[in-house]
Amino acid sequence: MRNYLRQYWLMLLAAAGVSLIFHWRIFHLDLLGQHVWRQTQTQLNIRNFSEGSLNILNPRINQIDLGTTVHRMEFPLMQWCIAIVDRIFGYSIFITRLMMFLIGILAMAGAGFFAKNIFSHKYAPAIFIWAFTFSPLFYYYTLNPLPDVAALGLTLWGCGFFFSWWKTEIKRHLVFTGILFALGALLKLPFIIYFILIPLAVFFRRNRGTKYISGSLARGMTWIIFPLAWYSWVIPQWTNNPVVSGILDADNKQVQGLLNYLWGNFSSTLPEILINYAAVPLFLAGCWFIGKNKLFREKTFVLVCTLSLLILAYFIFELNLIAVNHDYYLFPFLPMIFLIVTYGATQLLKVKPGNYFVIFCLWACPFAAYLRMDNRWDIQKPGFNKELLFQAENLKKIIPENDSIITIGDQSANIWFYYLDRKGWSYNEPLNVDYIGDRIRDGAKIIITDSKSAGDTILAHAKQLNASGIMKIGSFQVISVK
């Protein structure tokens, strides 16, 4: 046990240290890169909690929709906790990135705890921690504000306690499992799938009697009521959200596209983004050894396999939305993937040439993750009009702090509001001048656009819209209206 703890802490510190070195330049970098729209939405939640109301039931963004900036999606526990730290030390993007890194370390620790309770091999927790840390998907989001990272970490700890209960039947570990699974699902709905482990495990032990079954289900499943209650309340507020309908919205013309998405995720996203090219040989070895050693005869394998199939069903259901670029939807796959990677590595360690091969693959993982993901933080390709990154401060100087604005050209409805630190309405071309006029009557004082045609349209209707002045900063036009 002492030897296991020593290896566990040494590998956790080593993985965190190497990750820190590779991420060092990112800590003071503002939000940019792939899925920056989702990052800015999360960061707007944090900033509004930090600078406004701390009512956790009312997370806010800066877009006004139906007369309010309250925008409920996942339960905003992570954003709320980071905002508390901001209130203590002062708001900054550095605080968010530092907190996300610490949340990532907790997820890495949970990964090791999970591996310790499902594998008997003494090196399994260390291998799992290292390989998981340098999954390119986890590597990229380790410093980016997304609740998926916290949800994944909570779920990994829940899995650790579940398999501890599965082996030892310590009742409180099943309670911890239910609480952690519930928190993970609150932070990100797809992780609710992991609750299937509890009734399935109870089913395997159904011969223990009614009292055992009811008691186990009560200890583990009672907590699911919290994510169910939250999402029962907020999902009806998700108007026109494709997440709810998933693949059911696909028509016949989209079937070929869905097949292309499926192949793209299997042939590229899986080895390149989820696993890491350096760890792919260990993953393939794990698949081979699962068949060779006939693990499918074991109940633990049936538990993991059933869970994996349900996660795959979720993936298929959301495939038209995930496509080949919404990689953060794939976080629920990571625990299952790195079980296979770790199993392959531990089996290869049993043969003399294999141990050198495993060491080489693991050694290469951080370099492969860095080379694949570091260019996502390229300030010359930030994922939006790069002039905003450099002109945001100048734009804020000419937009009064309390003035509501209309943005024309921000498809995300979050990025511009984040960088300008203003509230208002988001609109895209083709313009509806009457709609713009209605928003002006609602209180908009400034129109900002990076589209010359949109600016020309506004000025062509200057009298109708009471446009009183225009300033140009780079490619942006800032139009004052009365």
C-alpha positions as a Python dict, from the first residue, in 0.01 Angstrom:
ca = {
    (1, 'M'): (0, 0, 0),
    (2, 'R'): (280, 241, 88),
    (3, 'N'): (454, 158, -241),
    (4, 'Y'): (130, 227, -432),
    (5, 'L'): (84, 565, -263),
    (6, 'R'): (442, 662, -339),
    (7, 'Q'): (403, 578, -708),
    (8, 'Y'): (63, 749, -717),
    (9, 'W'): (189, 1080, -576),
    (10, 'L'): (512, 1076, -773),
    (11, 'M'): (330, 1025, -1103),
    (12, 'L'): (62, 1282, -1014),
    (13, 'L'): (331, 1540, -934),
    (14, 'A'): (529, 1448, -1245),
    (15, 'A'): (227, 1469, -1477),
    (16, 'A'): (112, 1798, -1321),
    (17, 'G'): (465, 1940, -1341),
    (18, 'V'): (515, 1850, -1708),
    (19, 'S'): (167, 1980, -1792),
    (20, 'L'): (248, 2304, -1611),
    (21, 'I'): (567, 2350, -1813),
    (22, 'F'): (394, 2285, -2145),
    (23, 'H'): (105, 2519, -2054),
    (24, 'W'): (316, 2794, -1896),
    (25, 'R'): (268, 3054, -2170),
    (26, 'I'): (-110, 3010, -2167),
    (27, 'F'): (-187, 3127, -1812),
    (28, 'H'): (-193, 3499, -1896),
    (29, 'L'): (-337, 3455, -2246),
    (30, 'D'): (-692, 3578, -2303),
    (31, 'L'): (-957, 3344, -2439),
    (32, 'L'): (-909, 3230, -2796),
    (33, 'G'): (-883, 2917, -3004),
    (34, 'Q'): (-1120, 2637, -3091),
    (35, 'H'): (-1461, 2661, -2923),
    (36, 'V'): (-1381, 3007, -2790),
    (37, 'W'): (-1754, 3083, -2812),
    (38, 'R'): (-1824, 2823, -2543),
    (39, 'Q'): (-1526, 2937, -2337),
    (40, 'T'): (-1642, 3299, -2343),
    (41, 'Q'): (-1994, 3194, -2244),
    (42, 'T'): (-1854, 3014, -1940),
    (43, 'Q'): (-1626, 3306, -1857),
    (44, 'L'): (-1919, 3549, -1881),
    (45, 'N'): (-2096, 3337, -1618),
    (46, 'I'): (-1787, 3371, -1399),
    (47, 'R'): (-1750, 3746, -1451),
    (48, 'N'): (-2118, 3815, -1385),
    (49, 'F'): (-2107, 3611, -1064),
    (50, 'S'): (-1786, 3787, -965),
    (51, 'E'): (-1907, 4141, -1032),
    (52, 'G'): (-2281, 4101, -974),
    (53, 'S'): (-2525, 3870, -799),
    (54, 'L'): (-2396, 3542, -656),
    (55, 'N'): (-2734, 3373, -693),
    (56, 'I'): (-2617, 3037, -829),
    (57, 'L'): (-2960, 2968, -979),
    (58, 'N'): (-2927, 3269, -1212),
    (59, 'P'): (-2608, 3236, -1420),
    (60, 'R'): (-2580, 3530, -1657),
    (61, 'I'): (-2420, 3603, -1990),
    (62, 'N'): (-2415, 3945, -2157),
    (63, 'Q'): (-2666, 3879, -2434),
    (64, 'I'): (-3014, 4005, -2357),
    (65, 'D'): (-3273, 3745, -2459),
    (66, 'L'): (-3641, 3781, -2379),
    (67, 'G'): (-3556, 4079, -2163),
    (68, 'T'): (-3300, 3906, -1939),
    (69, 'T'): (-2932, 3807, -1936),
    (70, 'V'): (-3004, 3497, -1723),
    (71, 'H'): (-2903, 3193, -1927),
    (72, 'R'): (-2938, 2853, -1759),
    (73, 'M'): (-2757, 2556, -1909),
    (74, 'E'): (-2552, 2323, -1687),
    (75, 'F'): (-2566, 2384, -1312),
    (76, 'P'): (-2300, 2659, -1276),
    (77, 'L'): (-2120, 2527, -967),
    (78, 'M'): (-1776, 2549, -1124),
    (79, 'Q'): (-1831, 2905, -1249),
    (80, 'W'): (-1968, 3007, -908),
    (81, 'C'): (-1666, 2866, -721),
    (82, 'I'): (-1420, 3043, -951),
    (83, 'A'): (-1615, 3368, -904),
    (84, 'I'): (-1576, 3334, -525),
    (85, 'V'): (-1198, 3320, -574),
    (86, 'D'): (-1224, 3624, -805),
    (87, 'R'): (-1404, 3816, -532),
    (88, 'I'): (-1117, 3742, -294),
    (89, 'F'): (-822, 3814, -525),
    (90, 'G'): (-978, 4031, -796),
    (91, 'Y'): (-1120, 3928, -1131),
    (92, 'S'): (-870, 3816, -1397),
    (93, 'I'): (-840, 3556, -1670),
    (94, 'F'): (-528, 3430, -1489),
    (95, 'I'): (-744, 3327, -1190),
    (96, 'T'): (-974, 3131, -1419),
    (97, 'R'): (-689, 2952, -1595),
    (98, 'L'): (-518, 2874, -1264),
    (99, 'M'): (-841, 2737, -1116),
    (100, 'M'): (-902, 2526, -1427),
    (101, 'F'): (-549, 2385, -1396),
    (102, 'L'): (-614, 2294, -1031),
    (103, 'I'): (-947, 2134, -1131),
    (104, 'G'): (-751, 1941, -1394),
    (105, 'I'): (-509, 1814, -1128),
    (106, 'L'): (-805, 1693, -920),
    (107, 'A'): (-932, 1509, -1229),
    (108, 'M'): (-587, 1352, -1275),
    (109, 'A'): (-590, 1241, -909),
    (110, 'G'): (-937, 1093, -963),
    (111, 'A'): (-807, 905, -1266),
    (112, 'G'): (-540, 740, -1053),
    (113, 'F'): (-792, 655, -780),
    (114, 'F'): (-1021, 499, -1041),
    (115, 'A'): (-737, 289, -1185),
    (116, 'K'): (-625, 176, -839),
    (117, 'N'): (-969, 33, -766),
    (118, 'I'): (-1022, -146, -1096),
    (119, 'F'): (-672, -284, -1169),
    (120, 'S'): (-454, -509, -957),
    (121, 'H'): (-130, -414, -1133),
    (122, 'K'): (85, -189, -914),
    (123, 'Y'): (180, 45, -1200),
    (124, 'A'): (-174, 84, -1337),
    (125, 'P'): (-265, 407, -1147),
    (126, 'A'): (58, 577, -1256),
    (127, 'I'): (9, 474, -1620),
    (128, 'F'): (-355, 585, -1619),
    (129, 'I'): (-269, 926, -1469),
    (130, 'W'): (9, 993, -1720),
    (131, 'A'): (-174, 876, -2033),
    (132, 'F'): (-497, 1050, -1932),
    (133, 'T'): (-320, 1380, -1854),
    (134, 'F'): (-181, 1393, -2207),
    (135, 'S'): (-493, 1301, -2394),
    (136, 'P'): (-487, 1594, -2639),
    (137, 'L'): (-854, 1663, -2557),
    (138, 'F'): (-790, 1687, -2183),
    (139, 'Y'): (-459, 1867, -2243),
    (140, 'Y'): (-629, 2146, -2439),
    (141, 'Y'): (-915, 2204, -2198),
    (142, 'T'): (-701, 2180, -1885),
    (143, 'L'): (-662, 2560, -1891),
    (144, 'N'): (-981, 2659, -2073),
    (145, 'P'): (-1301, 2753, -1886),
    (146, 'L'): (-1535, 2465, -1964),
    (147, 'P'): (-1746, 2279, -1704),
    (148, 'D'): (-1678, 1951, -1882),
    (149, 'V'): (-1337, 1927, -1712),
    (150, 'A'): (-1487, 1953, -1363),
    (151, 'A'): (-1768, 1711, -1454),
    (152, 'L'): (-1513, 1459, -1580),
    (153, 'G'): (-1304, 1490, -1264),
    (154, 'L'): (-1603, 1437, -1033),
    (155, 'T'): (-1713, 1137, -1240),
    (156, 'L'): (-1366, 980, -1224),
    (157, 'W'): (-1368, 1007, -846),
    (158, 'G'): (-1719, 859, -848),
    (159, 'C'): (-1596, 566, -1057),
    (160, 'G'): (-1312, 513, -812),
    (161, 'F'): (-1551, 490, -518),
    (162, 'F'): (-1790, 271, -718),
    (163, 'F'): (-1530, 7, -795),
    (164, 'S'): (-1401, 30, -438),
    (165, 'W'): (-1755, -57, -323),
    (166, 'W'): (-1775, -326, -593),
    (167, 'K'): (-1471, -499, -438),
    (168, 'T'): (-1512, -420, -67),
    (169, 'E'): (-1886, -348, -29),
    (170, 'I'): (-1813, -55, 203),
    (171, 'K'): (-2154, 109, 208),
    (172, 'R'): (-2039, 469, 241),
    (173, 'H'): (-1838, 432, -80),
    (174, 'L'): (-2162, 373, -269),
    (175, 'V'): (-2302, 690, -112),
    (176, 'F'): (-1992, 881, -226),
    (177, 'T'): (-2041, 731, -572),
    (178, 'G'): (-2397, 862, -597),
    (179, 'I'): (-2303, 1210, -475),
    (180, 'L'): (-2009, 1243, -714),
    (181, 'F'): (-2202, 1108, -1014),
    (182, 'A'): (-2483, 1355, -934),
    (183, 'L'): (-2241, 1648, -916),
    (184, 'G'): (-2078, 1542, -1242),
    (185, 'A'): (-2418, 1519, -1414),
    (186, 'L'): (-2523, 1857, -1273),
    (187, 'L'): (-2213, 2012, -1425),
    (188, 'K'): (-2264, 1833, -1757),
    (189, 'L'): (-2576, 1631, -1838),
    (190, 'P'): (-2418, 1347, -2046),
    (191, 'F'): (-2230, 1222, -1739),
    (192, 'I'): (-2563, 1109, -1594),
    (193, 'I'): (-2502, 795, -1804),
    (194, 'Y'): (-2252, 676, -1541),
    (195, 'F'): (-2537, 611, -1296),
    (196, 'I'): (-2611, 292, -1493),
    (197, 'L'): (-2323, 123, -1309),
    (198, 'I'): (-2516, 120, -982),
    (199, 'P'): (-2838, -66, -1081),
    (200, 'L'): (-2638, -298, -1305),
    (201, 'A'): (-2405, -394, -1020),
    (202, 'V'): (-2702, -448, -790),
    (203, 'F'): (-2861, -669, -1056),
    (204, 'F'): (-2552, -892, -1058),
    (205, 'R'): (-2596, -937, -683),
    (206, 'R'): (-2973, -974, -684),
    (207, 'N'): (-2945, -1305, -500),
    (208, 'R'): (-2850, -1109, -185),
    (209, 'G'): (-3216, -1041, -116),
    (210, 'T'): (-3465, -754, -127),
    (211, 'K'): (-3313, -567, 165),
    (212, 'Y'): (-2971, -559, 2),
    (213, 'I'): (-3114, -449, -334),
    (214, 'S'): (-3332, -169, -196),
    (215, 'G'): (-3063, -46, 42),
    (216, 'S'): (-2794, -35, -228),
    (217, 'L'): (-3019, 140, -476),
    (218, 'A'): (-3125, 394, -214),
    (219, 'R'): (-2765, 471, -118),
    (220, 'G'): (-2645, 508, -476),
    (221, 'M'): (-2940, 622, -687),
    (222, 'T'): (-3117, 870, -457),
    (223, 'W'): (-2876, 1145, -564),
    (224, 'I'): (-2984, 1129, -927),
    (225, 'I'): (-3286, 1336, -827),
    (226, 'F'): (-3073, 1652, -817),
    (227, 'P'): (-2956, 1654, -1182),
    (228, 'L'): (-3300, 1533, -1291),
    (229, 'A'): (-3465, 1821, -1104),
    (230, 'W'): (-3224, 2082, -1244),
    (231, 'Y'): (-3251, 1973, -1607),
    (232, 'S'): (-3628, 1922, -1583),
    (233, 'W'): (-3642, 2290, -1492),
    (234, 'V'): (-3394, 2434, -1742),
    (235, 'I'): (-3430, 2221, -2056),
    (236, 'P'): (-3773, 2372, -2142),
    (237, 'Q'): (-3590, 2706, -2151),
    (238, 'W'): (-3353, 2581, -2424),
    (239, 'T'): (-3554, 2710, -2719),
    (240, 'N'): (-3426, 2598, -3060),
    (241, 'N'): (-3140, 2407, -2900),
    (242, 'P'): (-3032, 2113, -3123),
    (243, 'V'): (-2887, 1930, -2820),
    (244, 'V'): (-3237, 1829, -2710),
    (245, 'S'): (-3353, 1675, -3038),
    (246, 'G'): (-3016, 1536, -3148),
    (247, 'I'): (-3017, 1303, -3446),
    (248, 'L'): (-3397, 1310, -3457),
    (249, 'D'): (-3365, 1640, -3645),
    (250, 'A'): (-3163, 1480, -3922),
    (251, 'D'): (-3339, 1431, -4255),
    (252, 'N'): (-3263, 1191, -4538),
    (253, 'K'): (-3025, 1437, -4701),
    (254, 'Q'): (-2811, 1441, -4386),
    (255, 'V'): (-2762, 1064, -4359),
    (256, 'Q'): (-2451, 1069, -4579),
    (257, 'G'): (-2314, 1356, -4371),
    (258, 'L'): (-2373, 1157, -4052),
    (259, 'L'): (-2181, 863, -4195),
    (260, 'N'): (-1895, 1098, -4282),
    (261, 'Y'): (-1902, 1235, -3926),
    (262, 'L'): (-1894, 881, -3790),
    (263, 'W'): (-1593, 788, -4001),
    (264, 'G'): (-1418, 1117, -3925),
    (265, 'N'): (-1451, 1063, -3551),
    (266, 'F'): (-1335, 703, -3573),
    (267, 'S'): (-1043, 758, -3810),
    (268, 'S'): (-919, 1096, -3686),
    (269, 'T'): (-1076, 1228, -3365),
    (270, 'L'): (-1037, 901, -3171),
    (271, 'P'): (-663, 840, -3229),
    (272, 'E'): (-557, 1202, -3272),
    (273, 'I'): (-764, 1398, -3019),
    (274, 'L'): (-899, 1151, -2762),
    (275, 'I'): (-622, 892, -2726),
    (276, 'N'): (-300, 1062, -2847),
    (277, 'Y'): (-104, 908, -3136),
    (278, 'A'): (173, 808, -2895),
    (279, 'A'): (-73, 606, -2685),
    (280, 'V'): (-257, 443, -2978),
    (281, 'P'): (-29, 134, -2975),
    (282, 'L'): (-114, 81, -2608),
    (283, 'F'): (-484, 118, -2687),
    (284, 'L'): (-462, -139, -2966),
    (285, 'A'): (-266, -371, -2738),
    (286, 'G'): (-538, -332, -2475),
    (287, 'C'): (-808, -430, -2725),
    (288, 'W'): (-607, -735, -2829),
    (289, 'F'): (-537, -849, -2472),
    (290, 'I'): (-905, -808, -2377),
    (291, 'G'): (-990, -1073, -2637),
    (292, 'K'): (-687, -1289, -2567),
    (293, 'N'): (-749, -1301, -2192),
    (294, 'K'): (-1127, -1338, -2238),
    (295, 'L'): (-1215, -1053, -2007),
    (296, 'F'): (-1570, -1059, -2142),
    (297, 'R'): (-1638, -1344, -1898),
    (298, 'E'): (-1586, -1115, -1598),
    (299, 'K'): (-1865, -909, -1443),
    (300, 'T'): (-1642, -604, -1409),
    (301, 'F'): (-1591, -611, -1785),
    (302, 'V'): (-1968, -637, -1841),
    (303, 'L'): (-2018, -329, -1621),
    (304, 'V'): (-1762, -127, -1816),
    (305, 'C'): (-1881, -257, -2153),
    (306, 'T'): (-2246, -171, -2082),
    (307, 'L'): (-2148, 179, -1975),
    (308, 'S'): (-1938, 219, -2289),
    (309, 'L'): (-2228, 114, -2510),
    (310, 'L'): (-2455, 372, -2347),
    (311, 'I'): (-2193, 643, -2400),
    (312, 'L'): (-2170, 533, -2762),
    (313, 'A'): (-2550, 561, -2791),
    (314, 'Y'): (-2528, 918, -2657),
    (315, 'F'): (-2260, 991, -2917),
    (316, 'I'): (-2477, 858, -3199),
    (317, 'F'): (-2777, 1057, -3074),
    (318, 'E'): (-2579, 1384, -3076),
    (319, 'L'): (-2372, 1301, -3387),
    (320, 'N'): (-2528, 1568, -3608),
    (321, 'L'): (-2429, 1830, -3349),
    (322, 'I'): (-2089, 1686, -3256),
    (323, 'A'): (-1996, 1648, -3624),
    (324, 'V'): (-1614, 1628, -3629),
    (325, 'N'): (-1533, 1951, -3447),
    (326, 'H'): (-1730, 1960, -3119),
    (327, 'D'): (-1473, 1747, -2945),
    (328, 'Y'): (-1562, 1854, -2589),
    (329, 'Y'): (-1885, 1653, -2621),
    (330, 'L'): (-1662, 1344, -2614),
    (331, 'F'): (-1531, 1385, -2258),
    (332, 'P'): (-1748, 1095, -2127),
    (333, 'F'): (-1544, 855, -2342),
    (334, 'L'): (-1211, 932, -2176),
    (335, 'P'): (-1237, 707, -1865),
    (336, 'M'): (-1330, 407, -2081),
    (337, 'I'): (-1059, 479, -2339),
    (338, 'F'): (-783, 501, -2082),
    (339, 'L'): (-894, 184, -1910),
    (340, 'I'): (-805, 11, -2238),
    (341, 'V'): (-478, 204, -2276),
    (342, 'T'): (-377, 118, -1919),
    (343, 'Y'): (-470, -248, -1957),
    (344, 'G'): (-266, -273, -2276),
    (345, 'A'): (34, -110, -2106),
    (346, 'T'): (20, -333, -1797),
    (347, 'Q'): (4, -646, -2013),
    (348, 'L'): (299, -536, -2226),
    (349, 'L'): (502, -471, -1910),
    (350, 'K'): (493, -844, -1838),
    (351, 'V'): (719, -922, -2134),
    (352, 'K'): (1081, -805, -2155),
    (353, 'P'): (1079, -608, -2483),
    (354, 'G'): (734, -472, -2403),
    (355, 'N'): (840, -268, -2101),
    (356, 'Y'): (1076, -52, -2310),
    (357, 'F'): (801, 0, -2567),
    (358, 'V'): (555, 113, -2299),
    (359, 'I'): (809, 355, -2154),
    (360, 'F'): (875, 501, -2499),
    (361, 'C'): (503, 549, -2574),
    (362, 'L'): (436, 716, -2240),
    (363, 'W'): (746, 934, -2274),
    (364, 'A'): (623, 1056, -2614),
    (365, 'C'): (268, 1139, -2496),
    (366, 'P'): (326, 1497, -2365),
    (367, 'F'): (523, 1594, -2677),
    (368, 'A'): (254, 1458, -2908),
    (369, 'A'): (-20, 1637, -2713),
    (370, 'Y'): (175, 1964, -2723),
    (371, 'L'): (246, 1942, -3095),
    (372, 'R'): (-119, 1866, -3174),
    (373, 'M'): (-284, 2126, -2951),
    (374, 'D'): (-54, 2421, -2887),
    (375, 'N'): (-143, 2587, -3217),
    (376, 'R'): (-501, 2622, -3094),
    (377, 'W'): (-372, 2914, -2884),
    (378, 'D'): (-243, 3108, -3186),
    (379, 'I'): (-320, 3480, -3143),
    (380, 'Q'): (-306, 3521, -3519),
    (381, 'K'): (-589, 3266, -3556),
    (382, 'P'): (-801, 3323, -3246),
    (383, 'G'): (-1124, 3178, -3386),
    (384, 'F'): (-1283, 3521, -3449),
    (385, 'N'): (-1191, 3855, -3606),
    (386, 'K'): (-838, 3889, -3470),
    (387, 'E'): (-865, 4269, -3467),
    (388, 'L'): (-1103, 4234, -3172),
    (389, 'L'): (-821, 4075, -2973),
    (390, 'F'): (-600, 4380, -3028),
    (391, 'Q'): (-863, 4656, -3047),
    (392, 'A'): (-1091, 4556, -2758),
    (393, 'E'): (-948, 4815, -2518),
    (394, 'N'): (-978, 5092, -2777),
    (395, 'L'): (-1337, 4992, -2853),
    (396, 'K'): (-1429, 4990, -2483),
    (397, 'K'): (-1297, 5344, -2446),
    (398, 'I'): (-1554, 5482, -2692),
    (399, 'I'): (-1848, 5273, -2567),
    (400, 'P'): (-1983, 5414, -2238),
    (401, 'E'): (-1967, 5149, -1966),
    (402, 'N'): (-2340, 5127, -1897),
    (403, 'D'): (-2462, 5158, -2256),
    (404, 'S'): (-2639, 4860, -2410),
    (405, 'I'): (-2510, 4761, -2752),
    (406, 'I'): (-2617, 4572, -3062),
    (407, 'T'): (-2351, 4351, -3218),
    (408, 'I'): (-2383, 4259, -3584),
    (409, 'G'): (-2153, 3983, -3703),
    (410, 'D'): (-2078, 3779, -3390),
    (411, 'Q'): (-2221, 3437, -3470),
    (412, 'S'): (-2148, 3315, -3116),
    (413, 'A'): (-2340, 3593, -2936),
    (414, 'N'): (-2073, 3567, -2664),
    (415, 'I'): (-1726, 3651, -2796),
    (416, 'W'): (-1779, 4019, -2866),
    (417, 'F'): (-1976, 4074, -2546),
    (418, 'Y'): (-1692, 3912, -2351),
    (419, 'Y'): (-1417, 4124, -2505),
    (420, 'L'): (-1617, 4449, -2500),
    (421, 'D'): (-1752, 4382, -2148),
    (422, 'R'): (-2091, 4523, -2245),
    (423, 'K'): (-2445, 4386, -2248),
    (424, 'G'): (-2698, 4396, -2527),
    (425, 'W'): (-2837, 4215, -2828),
    (426, 'S'): (-2665, 4004, -3091),
    (427, 'Y'): (-2776, 4001, -3452),
    (428, 'N'): (-2644, 3869, -3783),
    (429, 'E'): (-2698, 3946, -4146),
    (430, 'P'): (-2920, 3974, -4344),
    (431, 'L'): (-3032, 4273, -4144),
    (432, 'N'): (-3387, 4343, -4040),
    (433, 'V'): (-3391, 4718, -3989),
    (434, 'D'): (-3723, 4703, -3802),
    (435, 'Y'): (-3567, 4458, -3553),
    (436, 'I'): (-3273, 4693, -3502),
    (437, 'G'): (-3519, 4978, -3444),
    (438, 'D'): (-3705, 4772, -3182),
    (439, 'R'): (-3379, 4708, -2995),
    (440, 'I'): (-3298, 5078, -3002),
    (441, 'R'): (-3638, 5146, -2846),
    (442, 'D'): (-3548, 4882, -2585),
    (443, 'G'): (-3247, 5090, -2488),
    (444, 'A'): (-2957, 5010, -2724),
    (445, 'K'): (-2724, 5310, -2761),
    (446, 'I'): (-2445, 5166, -2977),
    (447, 'I'): (-2433, 4945, -3286),
    (448, 'I'): (-2101, 4774, -3356),
    (449, 'T'): (-2021, 4568, -3664),
    (450, 'D'): (-1720, 4450, -3864),
    (451, 'S'): (-1932, 4414, -4178),
    (452, 'K'): (-1909, 4701, -4426),
    (453, 'S'): (-2242, 4605, -4585),
    (454, 'A'): (-2416, 4602, -4246),
    (455, 'G'): (-2266, 4941, -4159),
    (456, 'D'): (-2377, 5081, -4494),
    (457, 'T'): (-2730, 4948, -4439),
    (458, 'I'): (-2749, 5110, -4095),
    (459, 'L'): (-2628, 5443, -4233),
    (460, 'A'): (-2874, 5418, -4525),
    (461, 'H'): (-3150, 5407, -4263),
    (462, 'A'): (-2983, 5663, -4037),
    (463, 'K'): (-3292, 5879, -4008),
    (464, 'Q'): (-3521, 5586, -3927),
    (465, 'L'): (-3277, 5455, -3665),
    (466, 'N'): (-3173, 5796, -3529),
    (467, 'A'): (-2806, 5718, -3602),
    (468, 'S'): (-2609, 6019, -3486),
    (469, 'G'): (-2243, 5934, -3544),
    (470, 'I'): (-1995, 5672, -3659),
    (471, 'M'): (-1640, 5589, -3560),
    (472, 'K'): (-1409, 5338, -3726),
    (473, 'I'): (-1148, 5136, -3539),
    (474, 'G'): (-976, 4888, -3764),
    (475, 'S'): (-1245, 4688, -3941),
    (476, 'F'): (-1505, 4780, -3678),
    (477, 'Q'): (-1770, 5047, -3721),
    (478, 'V'): (-1918, 5191, -3401),
    (479, 'I'): (-2247, 5372, -3469),
    (480, 'S'): (-2417, 5584, -3202),
    (481, 'V'): (-2797, 5593, -3202),
    (482, 'K'): (-3058, 5779, -3004),
}
